[in-house]
Amino acid sequence: GNSVTQMEGPVTLSEEAFLTINCTYTATGYPSLFWYVQYPGEGLQLLLKATKADDKGSNKGFEATYRKETTSFHLEKGSVQVSDSAVYFCALKIYNQGGKLIFGQGTELSVKP
Amino acid sequence: GAGVSQSPSNKVTEKGKDVELRCDPISGHTALYWYRQSLGQGLEFLIYFQGNSAPDKSGLPSDRFSAERTGGSVSTLTIQRTQQEDSAVYLCASSLVATSGTDTQYFGPGTRLTVL
């Protein structure tokens, strides 16, 4: 089946620290990969995406590279800010399987000043 | 509209009552999705529509759950005889088409359902 596994949270970092949130997937077809973010009190927003192997998605200083050989899509940021505190969801979608997103369990990030 | 809207934002109901949740997708988006977010289960897919048809209802947890979409726009998710385990945030999303593997889904703010 299709599934996404994320590292468990909560993750607590100091401002300007380096962030990695691990995400691995299992897919029966060829997936597109996404990171969504949910800020406190807000709805889910797309952060970045990658649609084929070796693509790198990037946005707001975050980046993730689609690694087919390791079935991974780890999220990284070089220097986090307090405003990055949120819950981050890794997700996949299989081409021609209706477009439903399959989400990981979410990783809560808390950045302290 | 500018984004996906959902109503009501909050709904408190008594066990055994029926509830209807509404979703207004982004204008021009032909695909519409319902998800559920709960503490124990995370984010789960429920059903999606392409136009007014629902090719995949596999995520609906029981026959108490149903959804429809009319005019290729507004969708309603109905839960009959609500149970306490139905308490969750119900999220709606829309995208241009369902069959694209790369299409971005845009999410609404959700309806928080509490069943007492």
Short mmCIF file of N, CA and C in Angstrom, two decimals, chain A residues 24-97:
data_model
loop_
_atom_site.label_atom_id
_atom_site.label_comp_id
_atom_site.label_asym_id
_atom_site.label_seq_id
_atom_site.Cartn_x
_atom_site.Cartn_y
_atom_site.Cartn_z
N THR A 24 9.86 9.47 5.00
CA THR A 24 10.04 8.37 4.05
C THR A 24 8.68 7.88 3.60
N TYR A 25 8.66 7.25 2.44
CA TYR A 25 7.37 6.84 1.89
C TYR A 25 7.43 5.44 1.30
N THR A 26 6.26 4.85 1.18
CA THR A 26 6.05 3.61 0.44
C THR A 26 4.97 3.88 -0.57
N ALA A 27 5.21 3.52 -1.83
CA ALA A 27 4.22 3.82 -2.87
C ALA A 27 4.17 2.71 -3.90
N THR A 28 2.94 2.37 -4.32
CA THR A 28 2.77 1.33 -5.33
C THR A 28 2.93 1.89 -6.74
N GLY A 29 2.73 3.19 -6.87
CA GLY A 29 2.92 3.82 -8.17
C GLY A 29 4.01 4.87 -8.07
N TYR A 30 3.98 5.84 -8.98
CA TYR A 30 5.01 6.88 -9.00
C TYR A 30 4.44 8.13 -8.35
N PRO A 31 4.92 8.46 -7.15
CA PRO A 31 4.27 9.56 -6.42
C PRO A 31 4.83 10.94 -6.71
N SER A 32 4.01 11.94 -6.50
CA SER A 32 4.47 13.30 -6.27
C SER A 32 4.52 13.49 -4.76
N LEU A 33 5.44 14.30 -4.30
CA LEU A 33 5.66 14.47 -2.86
C LEU A 33 5.46 15.92 -2.45
N PHE A 34 4.92 16.11 -1.27
CA PHE A 34 4.53 17.44 -0.81
C PHE A 34 4.91 17.61 0.67
N TRP A 35 5.19 18.85 1.03
CA TRP A 35 5.21 19.25 2.43
C TRP A 35 4.15 20.34 2.61
N TYR A 36 3.25 20.08 3.57
CA TYR A 36 2.26 21.06 3.97
C TYR A 36 2.60 21.54 5.38
N VAL A 37 2.19 22.78 5.69
CA VAL A 37 2.44 23.35 7.01
C VAL A 37 1.14 23.89 7.58
N GLN A 38 0.98 23.70 8.87
CA GLN A 38 -0.21 24.21 9.57
C GLN A 38 0.26 25.08 10.72
N TYR A 39 0.16 26.41 10.54
CA TYR A 39 0.52 27.34 11.60
C TYR A 39 -0.59 27.36 12.65
N PRO A 40 -0.25 27.72 13.87
CA PRO A 40 -1.26 27.72 14.94
C PRO A 40 -2.51 28.51 14.55
N GLY A 41 -3.66 27.86 14.66
CA GLY A 41 -4.93 28.52 14.38
C GLY A 41 -5.24 28.73 12.91
N GLU A 42 -4.40 28.19 12.03
CA GLU A 42 -4.61 28.39 10.60
C GLU A 42 -4.83 27.06 9.88
N GLY A 43 -5.21 27.14 8.62
CA GLY A 43 -5.43 25.95 7.82
C GLY A 43 -4.14 25.43 7.20
N LEU A 44 -4.24 24.27 6.59
CA LEU A 44 -3.10 23.66 5.90
C LEU A 44 -2.70 24.48 4.68
N GLN A 45 -1.39 24.70 4.54
CA GLN A 45 -0.88 25.42 3.38
C GLN A 45 0.22 24.58 2.73
N LEU A 46 0.24 24.59 1.42
CA LEU A 46 1.35 23.94 0.73
C LEU A 46 2.64 24.71 0.98
N LEU A 47 3.67 24.01 1.40
CA LEU A 47 4.97 24.63 1.61
C LEU A 47 5.86 24.44 0.38
N LEU A 48 5.96 23.19 -0.09
CA LEU A 48 6.74 22.92 -1.29
C LEU A 48 6.36 21.55 -1.83
N LYS A 49 6.77 21.30 -3.06
CA LYS A 49 6.47 20.00 -3.67
C LYS A 49 7.55 19.62 -4.66
N ALA A 50 7.59 18.31 -4.98
CA ALA A 50 8.48 17.79 -6.01
C ALA A 50 7.76 16.67 -6.72
N THR A 51 7.84 16.66 -8.03
CA THR A 51 7.00 15.74 -8.79
C THR A 51 7.77 14.61 -9.45
N LYS A 52 9.09 14.65 -9.44
CA LYS A 52 9.84 13.53 -9.99
C LYS A 52 11.18 13.40 -9.27
N ALA A 53 11.77 12.23 -9.44
CA ALA A 53 13.02 11.92 -8.74
C ALA A 53 14.09 12.97 -9.00
N ASP A 54 14.80 13.32 -7.93
CA ASP A 54 15.91 14.28 -7.92
C ASP A 54 15.45 15.73 -8.00
N ASP A 55 14.14 15.96 -8.14
CA ASP A 55 13.64 17.34 -8.07
C ASP A 55 13.85 17.87 -6.66
N LYS A 56 14.13 19.17 -6.57
CA LYS A 56 14.20 19.83 -5.28
C LYS A 56 13.09 20.86 -5.22
N GLY A 57 12.24 20.75 -4.19
CA GLY A 57 11.24 21.78 -3.94
C GLY A 57 11.81 22.76 -2.92
N SER A 58 11.45 24.05 -3.07
CA SER A 58 11.95 25.03 -2.11
C SER A 58 10.96 26.17 -1.97
N ASN A 59 10.92 26.75 -0.76
CA ASN A 59 10.02 27.86 -0.48
C ASN A 59 10.35 28.39 0.91
N LYS A 60 10.38 29.69 1.07
CA LYS A 60 10.58 30.35 2.37
C LYS A 60 11.82 29.85 3.10
N GLY A 61 12.85 29.46 2.37
CA GLY A 61 14.08 28.98 2.98
C GLY A 61 14.08 27.49 3.28
N PHE A 62 12.92 26.85 3.11
CA PHE A 62 12.82 25.40 3.28
C PHE A 62 13.13 24.72 1.95
N GLU A 63 13.69 23.52 2.03
CA GLU A 63 13.88 22.73 0.82
C GLU A 63 13.80 21.25 1.12
N ALA A 64 13.46 20.48 0.09
CA ALA A 64 13.40 19.03 0.21
C ALA A 64 13.68 18.44 -1.16
N THR A 65 14.45 17.35 -1.18
CA THR A 65 14.82 16.71 -2.44
C THR A 65 14.18 15.33 -2.52
N TYR A 66 13.57 15.05 -3.64
CA TYR A 66 12.90 13.78 -3.91
C TYR A 66 13.97 12.73 -4.19
N ARG A 67 14.15 11.80 -3.25
CA ARG A 67 15.17 10.76 -3.39
C ARG A 67 14.48 9.42 -3.61
N LYS A 68 14.46 8.97 -4.85
CA LYS A 68 13.76 7.72 -5.17
C LYS A 68 14.52 6.52 -4.61
N GLU A 69 15.85 6.59 -4.60
CA GLU A 69 16.64 5.44 -4.18
C GLU A 69 16.49 5.15 -2.69
N THR A 70 16.21 6.20 -1.91
CA THR A 70 16.00 6.00 -0.48
C THR A 70 14.54 6.23 -0.08
N THR A 71 13.68 6.41 -1.05
CA THR A 71 12.25 6.73 -0.85
C THR A 71 12.07 7.75 0.28
N SER A 72 12.74 8.89 0.11
CA SER A 72 12.71 9.91 1.15
C SER A 72 12.46 11.29 0.58
N PHE A 73 12.01 12.17 1.46
CA PHE A 73 11.74 13.57 1.07
C PHE A 73 11.90 14.42 2.33
N HIS A 74 13.11 14.48 2.83
CA HIS A 74 13.39 15.15 4.10
C HIS A 74 13.31 16.66 3.95
N LEU A 75 12.71 17.32 4.93
CA LEU A 75 12.57 18.77 4.92
C LEU A 75 13.73 19.39 5.69
N GLU A 76 14.34 20.44 5.10
CA GLU A 76 15.48 21.09 5.75
C GLU A 76 15.32 22.60 5.67
N LYS A 77 15.90 23.25 6.69
CA LYS A 77 16.03 24.71 6.66
C LYS A 77 17.30 25.06 7.42
N GLY A 78 18.07 25.97 6.84
CA GLY A 78 19.38 26.27 7.41
C GLY A 78 19.32 27.05 8.71
N SER A 79 18.31 27.91 8.87
CA SER A 79 18.26 28.78 10.05
C SER A 79 16.80 29.07 10.36
N VAL A 80 16.27 28.38 11.38
CA VAL A 80 14.85 28.53 11.67
C VAL A 80 14.57 29.80 12.47
N GLN A 81 13.35 30.28 12.34
CA GLN A 81 12.88 31.46 13.07
C GLN A 81 11.71 31.06 13.95
N VAL A 82 11.43 31.91 14.94
CA VAL A 82 10.29 31.64 15.82
C VAL A 82 9.01 31.48 15.00
N SER A 83 8.90 32.26 13.93
CA SER A 83 7.69 32.21 13.10
C SER A 83 7.54 30.91 12.32
N ASP A 84 8.54 30.05 12.34
CA ASP A 84 8.44 28.73 11.69
C ASP A 84 7.76 27.70 12.58
N SER A 85 7.46 28.06 13.81
CA SER A 85 6.78 27.15 14.73
C SER A 85 5.42 26.77 14.14
N ALA A 86 5.22 25.48 13.95
CA ALA A 86 4.02 24.98 13.25
C ALA A 86 4.06 23.45 13.26
N VAL A 87 3.04 22.86 12.66
CA VAL A 87 3.05 21.42 12.43
C VAL A 87 3.29 21.19 10.94
N TYR A 88 4.22 20.31 10.63
CA TYR A 88 4.62 20.04 9.25
C TYR A 88 4.18 18.63 8.87
N PHE A 89 3.53 18.54 7.70
CA PHE A 89 3.02 17.27 7.20
C PHE A 89 3.67 16.93 5.87
N CYS A 90 4.22 15.74 5.80
CA CYS A 90 4.71 15.20 4.54
C CYS A 90 3.56 14.41 3.89
N ALA A 91 3.44 14.46 2.58
CA ALA A 91 2.34 13.78 1.92
C ALA A 91 2.75 13.31 0.53
N LEU A 92 2.04 12.31 0.03
CA LEU A 92 2.27 11.85 -1.34
C LEU A 92 0.95 11.74 -2.08
N LYS A 93 1.06 11.78 -3.38
CA LYS A 93 -0.08 11.61 -4.26
C LYS A 93 0.39 10.77 -5.44
N ILE A 94 -0.42 9.77 -5.80
CA ILE A 94 -0.04 8.89 -6.90
C ILE A 94 -0.73 9.34 -8.17
N TYR A 95 0.04 9.50 -9.22
CA TYR A 95 -0.53 9.87 -10.51
C TYR A 95 -1.57 8.86 -10.94
N ASN A 96 -2.71 9.34 -11.38
CA ASN A 96 -3.80 8.52 -11.90
C ASN A 96 -4.46 7.63 -10.86
N GLN A 97 -4.29 7.95 -9.59
CA GLN A 97 -5.03 7.26 -8.54
C GLN A 97 -5.94 8.25 -7.82
#
